Coordinates of C-alpha atoms and ligand atoms in Angstrom, one line a residue:
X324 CA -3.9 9.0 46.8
X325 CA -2.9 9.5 43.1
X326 CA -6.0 9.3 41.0
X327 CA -3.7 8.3 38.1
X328 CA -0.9 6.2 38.7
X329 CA 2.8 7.4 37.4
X330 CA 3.4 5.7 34.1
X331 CA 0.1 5.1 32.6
X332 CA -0.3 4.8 29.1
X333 CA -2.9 4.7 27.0
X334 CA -3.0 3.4 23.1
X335 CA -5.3 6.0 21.8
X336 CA -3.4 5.5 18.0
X337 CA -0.7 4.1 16.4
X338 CA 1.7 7.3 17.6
X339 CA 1.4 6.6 21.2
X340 CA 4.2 3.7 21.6
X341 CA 7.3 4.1 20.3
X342 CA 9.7 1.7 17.2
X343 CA 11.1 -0.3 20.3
X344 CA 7.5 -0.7 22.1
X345 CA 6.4 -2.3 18.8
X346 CA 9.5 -4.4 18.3
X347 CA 8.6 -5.6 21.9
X348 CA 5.3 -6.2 21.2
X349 CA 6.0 -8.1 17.9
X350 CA 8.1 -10.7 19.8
X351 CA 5.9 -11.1 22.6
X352 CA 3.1 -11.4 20.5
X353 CA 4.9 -14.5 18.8
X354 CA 5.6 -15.8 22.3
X355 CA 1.9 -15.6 23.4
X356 CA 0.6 -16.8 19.9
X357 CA 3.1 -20.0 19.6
X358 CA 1.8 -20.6 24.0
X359 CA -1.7 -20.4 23.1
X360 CA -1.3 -22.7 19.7
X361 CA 0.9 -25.4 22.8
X362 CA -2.1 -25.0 24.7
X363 CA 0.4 -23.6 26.9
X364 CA -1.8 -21.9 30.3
X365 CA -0.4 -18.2 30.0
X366 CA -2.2 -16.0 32.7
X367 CA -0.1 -12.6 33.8
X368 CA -3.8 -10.9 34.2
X369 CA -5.2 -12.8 36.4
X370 CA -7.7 -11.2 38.4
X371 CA -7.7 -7.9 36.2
X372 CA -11.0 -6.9 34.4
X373 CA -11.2 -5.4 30.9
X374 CA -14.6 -3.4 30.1
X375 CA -15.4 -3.0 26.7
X376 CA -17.3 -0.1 25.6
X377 CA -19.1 -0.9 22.0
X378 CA -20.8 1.9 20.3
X379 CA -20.2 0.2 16.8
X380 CA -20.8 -3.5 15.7
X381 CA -17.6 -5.5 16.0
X382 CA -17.1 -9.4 15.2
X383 CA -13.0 -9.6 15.2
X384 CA -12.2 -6.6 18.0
X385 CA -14.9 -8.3 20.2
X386 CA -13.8 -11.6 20.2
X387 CA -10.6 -10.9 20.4
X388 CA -10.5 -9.1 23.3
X389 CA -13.0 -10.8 25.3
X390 CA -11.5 -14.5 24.4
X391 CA -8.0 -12.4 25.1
X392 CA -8.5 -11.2 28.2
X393 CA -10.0 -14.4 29.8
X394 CA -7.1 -16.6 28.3
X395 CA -4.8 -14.1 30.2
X396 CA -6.6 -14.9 33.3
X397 CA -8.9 -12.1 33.4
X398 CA -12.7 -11.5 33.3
X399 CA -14.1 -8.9 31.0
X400 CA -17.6 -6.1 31.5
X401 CA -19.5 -5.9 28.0
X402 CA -21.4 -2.6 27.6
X403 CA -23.1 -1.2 24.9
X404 CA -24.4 2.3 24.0
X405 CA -28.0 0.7 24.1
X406 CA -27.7 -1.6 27.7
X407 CA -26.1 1.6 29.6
X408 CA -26.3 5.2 30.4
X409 CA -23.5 6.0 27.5
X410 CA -26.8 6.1 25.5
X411 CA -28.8 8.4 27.7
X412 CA -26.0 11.4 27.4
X413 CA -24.5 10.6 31.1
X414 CA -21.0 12.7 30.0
X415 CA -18.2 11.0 29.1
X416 CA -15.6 12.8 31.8
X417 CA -18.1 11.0 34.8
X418 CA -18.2 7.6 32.6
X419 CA -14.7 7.5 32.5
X420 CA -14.0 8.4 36.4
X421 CA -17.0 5.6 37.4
X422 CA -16.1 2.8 34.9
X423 CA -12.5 3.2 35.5
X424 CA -12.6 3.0 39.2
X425 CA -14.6 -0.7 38.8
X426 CA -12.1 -2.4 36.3
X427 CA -8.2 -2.6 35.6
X428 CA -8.4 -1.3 31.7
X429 CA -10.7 -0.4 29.2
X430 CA -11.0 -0.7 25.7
X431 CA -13.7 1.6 23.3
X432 CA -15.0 1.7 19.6
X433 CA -16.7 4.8 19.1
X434 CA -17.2 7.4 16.6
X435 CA -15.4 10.9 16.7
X436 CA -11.2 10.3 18.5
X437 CA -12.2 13.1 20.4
X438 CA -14.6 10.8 22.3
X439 CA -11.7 8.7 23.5
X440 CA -9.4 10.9 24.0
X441 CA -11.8 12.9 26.8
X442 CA -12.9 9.5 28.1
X443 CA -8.6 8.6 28.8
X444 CA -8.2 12.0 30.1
X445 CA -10.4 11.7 33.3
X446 CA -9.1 7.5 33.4
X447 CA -7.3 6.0 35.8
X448 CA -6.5 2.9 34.4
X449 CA -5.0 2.4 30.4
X450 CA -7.4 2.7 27.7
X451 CA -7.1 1.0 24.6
X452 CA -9.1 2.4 20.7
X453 CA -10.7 -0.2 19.7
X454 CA -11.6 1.7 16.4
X455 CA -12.7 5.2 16.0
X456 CA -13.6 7.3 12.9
X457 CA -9.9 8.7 12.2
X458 CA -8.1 5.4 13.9
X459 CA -7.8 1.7 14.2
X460 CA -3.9 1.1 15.6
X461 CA -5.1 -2.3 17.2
X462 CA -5.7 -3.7 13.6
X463 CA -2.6 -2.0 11.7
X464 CA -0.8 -3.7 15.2
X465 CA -2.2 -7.0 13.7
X466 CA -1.4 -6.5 10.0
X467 CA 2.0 -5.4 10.8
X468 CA 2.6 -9.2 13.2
X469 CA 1.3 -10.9 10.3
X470 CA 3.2 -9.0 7.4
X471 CA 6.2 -9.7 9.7
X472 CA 5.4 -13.6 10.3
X473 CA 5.3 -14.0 6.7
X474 CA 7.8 -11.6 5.2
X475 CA 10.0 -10.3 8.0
X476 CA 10.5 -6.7 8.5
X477 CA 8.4 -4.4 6.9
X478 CA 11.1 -1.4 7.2
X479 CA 12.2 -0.2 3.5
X480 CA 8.9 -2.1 2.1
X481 CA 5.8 -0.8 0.3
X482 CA 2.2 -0.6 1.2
X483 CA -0.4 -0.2 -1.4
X484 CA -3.3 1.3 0.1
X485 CA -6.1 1.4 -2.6
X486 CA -9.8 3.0 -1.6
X487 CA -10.9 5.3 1.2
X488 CA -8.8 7.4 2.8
X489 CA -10.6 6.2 6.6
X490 CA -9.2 5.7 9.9
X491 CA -7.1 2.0 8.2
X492 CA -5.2 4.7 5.6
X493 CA -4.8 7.5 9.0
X494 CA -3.6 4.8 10.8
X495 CA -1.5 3.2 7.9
X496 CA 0.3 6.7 7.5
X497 CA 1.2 6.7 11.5
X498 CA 2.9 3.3 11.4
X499 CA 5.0 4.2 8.2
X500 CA 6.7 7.4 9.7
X501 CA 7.2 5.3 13.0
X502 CA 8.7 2.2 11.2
X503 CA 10.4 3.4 8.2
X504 CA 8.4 2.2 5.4
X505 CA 6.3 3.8 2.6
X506 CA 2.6 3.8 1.8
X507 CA 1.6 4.2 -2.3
X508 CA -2.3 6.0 -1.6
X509 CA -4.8 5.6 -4.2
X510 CA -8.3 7.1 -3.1
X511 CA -11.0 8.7 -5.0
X512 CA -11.3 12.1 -5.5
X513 CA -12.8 13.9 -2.9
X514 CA -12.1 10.8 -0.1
X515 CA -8.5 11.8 0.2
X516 CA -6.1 11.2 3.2
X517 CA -5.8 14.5 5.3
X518 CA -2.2 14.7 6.6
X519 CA -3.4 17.0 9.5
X520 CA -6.4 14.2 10.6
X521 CA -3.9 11.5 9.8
X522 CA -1.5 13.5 12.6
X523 CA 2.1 12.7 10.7
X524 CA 4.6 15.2 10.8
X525 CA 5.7 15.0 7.4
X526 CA 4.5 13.7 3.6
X527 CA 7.7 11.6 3.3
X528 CA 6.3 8.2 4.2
X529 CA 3.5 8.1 1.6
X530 CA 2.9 8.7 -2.2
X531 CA -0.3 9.9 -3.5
X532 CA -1.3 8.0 -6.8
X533 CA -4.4 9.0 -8.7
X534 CA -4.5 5.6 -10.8
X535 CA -4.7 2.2 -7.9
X536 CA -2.8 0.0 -11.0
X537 CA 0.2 2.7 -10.6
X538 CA 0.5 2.9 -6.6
X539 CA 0.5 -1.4 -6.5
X540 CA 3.5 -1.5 -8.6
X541 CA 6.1 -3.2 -7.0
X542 CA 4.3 -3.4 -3.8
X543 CA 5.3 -5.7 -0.7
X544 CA 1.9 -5.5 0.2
X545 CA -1.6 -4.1 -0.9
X546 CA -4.7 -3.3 1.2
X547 CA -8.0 -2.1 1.7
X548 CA -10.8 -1.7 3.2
X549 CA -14.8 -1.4 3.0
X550 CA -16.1 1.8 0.6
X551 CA -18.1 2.8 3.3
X552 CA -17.5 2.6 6.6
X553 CA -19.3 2.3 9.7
X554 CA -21.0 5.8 10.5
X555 CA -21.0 6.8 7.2
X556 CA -23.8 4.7 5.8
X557 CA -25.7 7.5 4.5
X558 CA -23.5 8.2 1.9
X559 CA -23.4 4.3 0.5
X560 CA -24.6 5.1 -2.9
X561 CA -22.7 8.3 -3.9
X562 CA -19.3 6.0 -2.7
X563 CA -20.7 3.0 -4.9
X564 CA -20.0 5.2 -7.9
X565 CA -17.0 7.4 -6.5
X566 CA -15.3 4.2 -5.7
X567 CA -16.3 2.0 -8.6
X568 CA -12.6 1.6 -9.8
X569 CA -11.4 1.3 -6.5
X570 CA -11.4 -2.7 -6.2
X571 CA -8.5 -4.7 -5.9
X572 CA -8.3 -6.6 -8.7
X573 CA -6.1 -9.4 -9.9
X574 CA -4.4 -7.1 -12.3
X575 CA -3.3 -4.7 -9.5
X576 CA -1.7 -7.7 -7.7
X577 CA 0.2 -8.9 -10.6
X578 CA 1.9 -5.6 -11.0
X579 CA 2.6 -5.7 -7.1
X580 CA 5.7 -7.4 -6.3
X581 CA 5.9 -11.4 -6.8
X582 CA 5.6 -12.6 -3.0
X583 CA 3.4 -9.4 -2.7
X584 CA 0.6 -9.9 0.3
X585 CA -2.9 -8.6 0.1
X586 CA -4.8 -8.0 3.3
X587 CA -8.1 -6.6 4.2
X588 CA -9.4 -5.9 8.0
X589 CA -12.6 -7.4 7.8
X590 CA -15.8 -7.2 7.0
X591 CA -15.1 -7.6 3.1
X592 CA -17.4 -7.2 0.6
X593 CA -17.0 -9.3 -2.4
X594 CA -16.6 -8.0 -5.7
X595 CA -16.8 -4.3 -4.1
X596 CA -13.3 -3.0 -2.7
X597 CA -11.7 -6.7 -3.6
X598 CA -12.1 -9.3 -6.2
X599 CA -12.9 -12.7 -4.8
X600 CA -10.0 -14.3 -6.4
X601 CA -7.5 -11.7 -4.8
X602 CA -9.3 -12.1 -1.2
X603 CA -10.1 -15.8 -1.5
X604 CA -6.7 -16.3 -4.0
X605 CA -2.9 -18.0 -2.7
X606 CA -1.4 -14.3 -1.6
X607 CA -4.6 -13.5 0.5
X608 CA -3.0 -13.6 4.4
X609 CA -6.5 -12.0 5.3
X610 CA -7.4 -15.2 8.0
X611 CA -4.1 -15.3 9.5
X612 CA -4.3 -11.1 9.8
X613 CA -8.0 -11.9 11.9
X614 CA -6.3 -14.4 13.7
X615 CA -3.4 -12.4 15.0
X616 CA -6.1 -9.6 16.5
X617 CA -6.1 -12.1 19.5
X618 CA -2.1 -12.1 19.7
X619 CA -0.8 -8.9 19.4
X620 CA -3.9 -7.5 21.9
X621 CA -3.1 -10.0 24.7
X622 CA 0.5 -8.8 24.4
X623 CA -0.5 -5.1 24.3
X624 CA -3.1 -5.3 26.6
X625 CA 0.0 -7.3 29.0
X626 CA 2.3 -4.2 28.0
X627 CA -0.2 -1.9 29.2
X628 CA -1.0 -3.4 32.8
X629 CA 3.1 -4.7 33.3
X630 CA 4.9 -2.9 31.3
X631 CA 8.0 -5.0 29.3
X632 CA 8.7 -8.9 31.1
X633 CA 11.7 -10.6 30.5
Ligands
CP944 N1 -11.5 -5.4 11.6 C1 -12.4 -5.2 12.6 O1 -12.2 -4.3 13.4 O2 -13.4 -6.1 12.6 P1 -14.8 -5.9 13.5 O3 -15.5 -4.6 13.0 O4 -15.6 -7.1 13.3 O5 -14.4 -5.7 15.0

């Protein structure tokens, strides 16, 4: 017997499923989202088990995908670097052949993509990133549905990313090339976007702008994210001052465009990376981008397990 069955796929990052995967995935996530707001019984996975591997906090990617996989039918394995031997240096390779014998897919947030990447190499069942230091695709999945629901296609548009260049800007930089859209970068010195980490094959999706006020002009959208993320705690106080201008203020969205959207993944800290008046203010979609974790990852992690339905 095959110990990997023909056709698996992982989601490892954004660059793993092609422009028609996502327009797939963008419809059936509005399928899934407008059955589940019907209370509308929608249960493909039934009798499939997700284990989720946390090595990082997580609110949103927890919820999601454990309230996800059960309304899909399915039960779900919690496990933690602290409650299993993935804290007592059992090696990743033997993790991966064990936990993915027991369960139909997996889903991780863990530090280094290397991590992952050796875990899905030696699993037989689909394995989804659930954040790692150079990637989030799950989230930049989410904030593309919800730019979409609100604005309709984001080919030809403009993405203001304004703060650290982290696994949200990496990610960002995947989806552009993909999907035909451009990203405006603002970081601060020395927290730059690196093309090679970022893995694009070119610099023509994105524009690197030193001042955040010049890379939200005419923006569809603008984003960002925490000054310091998880695993890099350490260095809290030296990014305090790098990133000091850095915060998305209501200047920088009144030079975006008009209908311009701001969106941040979550956790947000106040009056650090955004303004409350941009995050809490009429062009914030920030709720509706949380929300819409739980849709577009019941329709990937469906994609994953079936492949496209009718
Ligand atoms: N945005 C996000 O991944 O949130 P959590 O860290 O709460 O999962």
């Amino acid at each position: 017997m095959s110990t990997k069955p023909p056709g698996l796929r992982h989601y490892l990052q954004f660059s793993d499923l092609s422009a028609e995967d996502y327009a797939y995935l963008f419809e059936r996530s509005a399928l899934i989202k407008r059955k589940f707001k019907a209370y509308e019984k929608h249960q493909p996975l039934s009798d499939r088990t997700l284990a989720m591997i946390f090595e990082k906090a997580s609110t949103r990617t927890r919820v999601s995908f454990e309230a996800g996989m059960y309304q899909l039918g399915g039960s779900v394995v919690h496990l933690t670097t602290g409650d299993s031997q993935l804290g007592r240096a059992e090696p990743i390779e033997d993790s991966a052949k064990v936990i993915s014998r027991m369960v139909d897919l997996v889903m991780i947030r863990t530090y280094e993509q290397t991590k992952i990447e050796t875990f899905a190499a030696h699993s037989r069942v689909p394995v989804i990133n659930g954040l790692t230091n150079e990637f989030h695709p799950c989230q930049i999945l989410a904030d593309l549905f919800t730019f979409i629901e609100h604005r309709g296609s984001i080919a030809g548009k403009v993405v203001a990313w304004v703060g650290d260049g982290n696994n949200m800007a990496n990610t960002w930089l995947q989806a552009a090339e993909l999907l035909g859209f451009t990203v405006h970068l603002s970081t601060p010195s020395g927290y730059e976007v690196d093309q090679a980490v970022a893995g694009i094959r070119s610099g023509e999706s994105y524009k690197v702008f030193r001042d955040p006020m010049q890379a939200c002009k005419g923006a569809d959208l603008v984003t960002t994210d925490v000054w310091t993320s998880m695993g890099y705690e350490a260095e809290n106080e030296a990014r305090k001052k790098a990133f000091a201008d850095w915060c998305v203020t209501p200047a920088m969205m009144a030079v975006a465009k008009n209908d311009a959207l701001f969106m941040h993944c979550l956790p947000a800290h106040r009056g650090e990376e955004v303004m409350a008046e941009v995050i809490d203010g009429p062009q914030s979609a920030v709720w509706d981008e949380a929300e819409n974790r739980l849709h577009v990852q019941k329709a990937l992690m469906e994609f994953l397990l079936l492949g496209r339905l009718a």
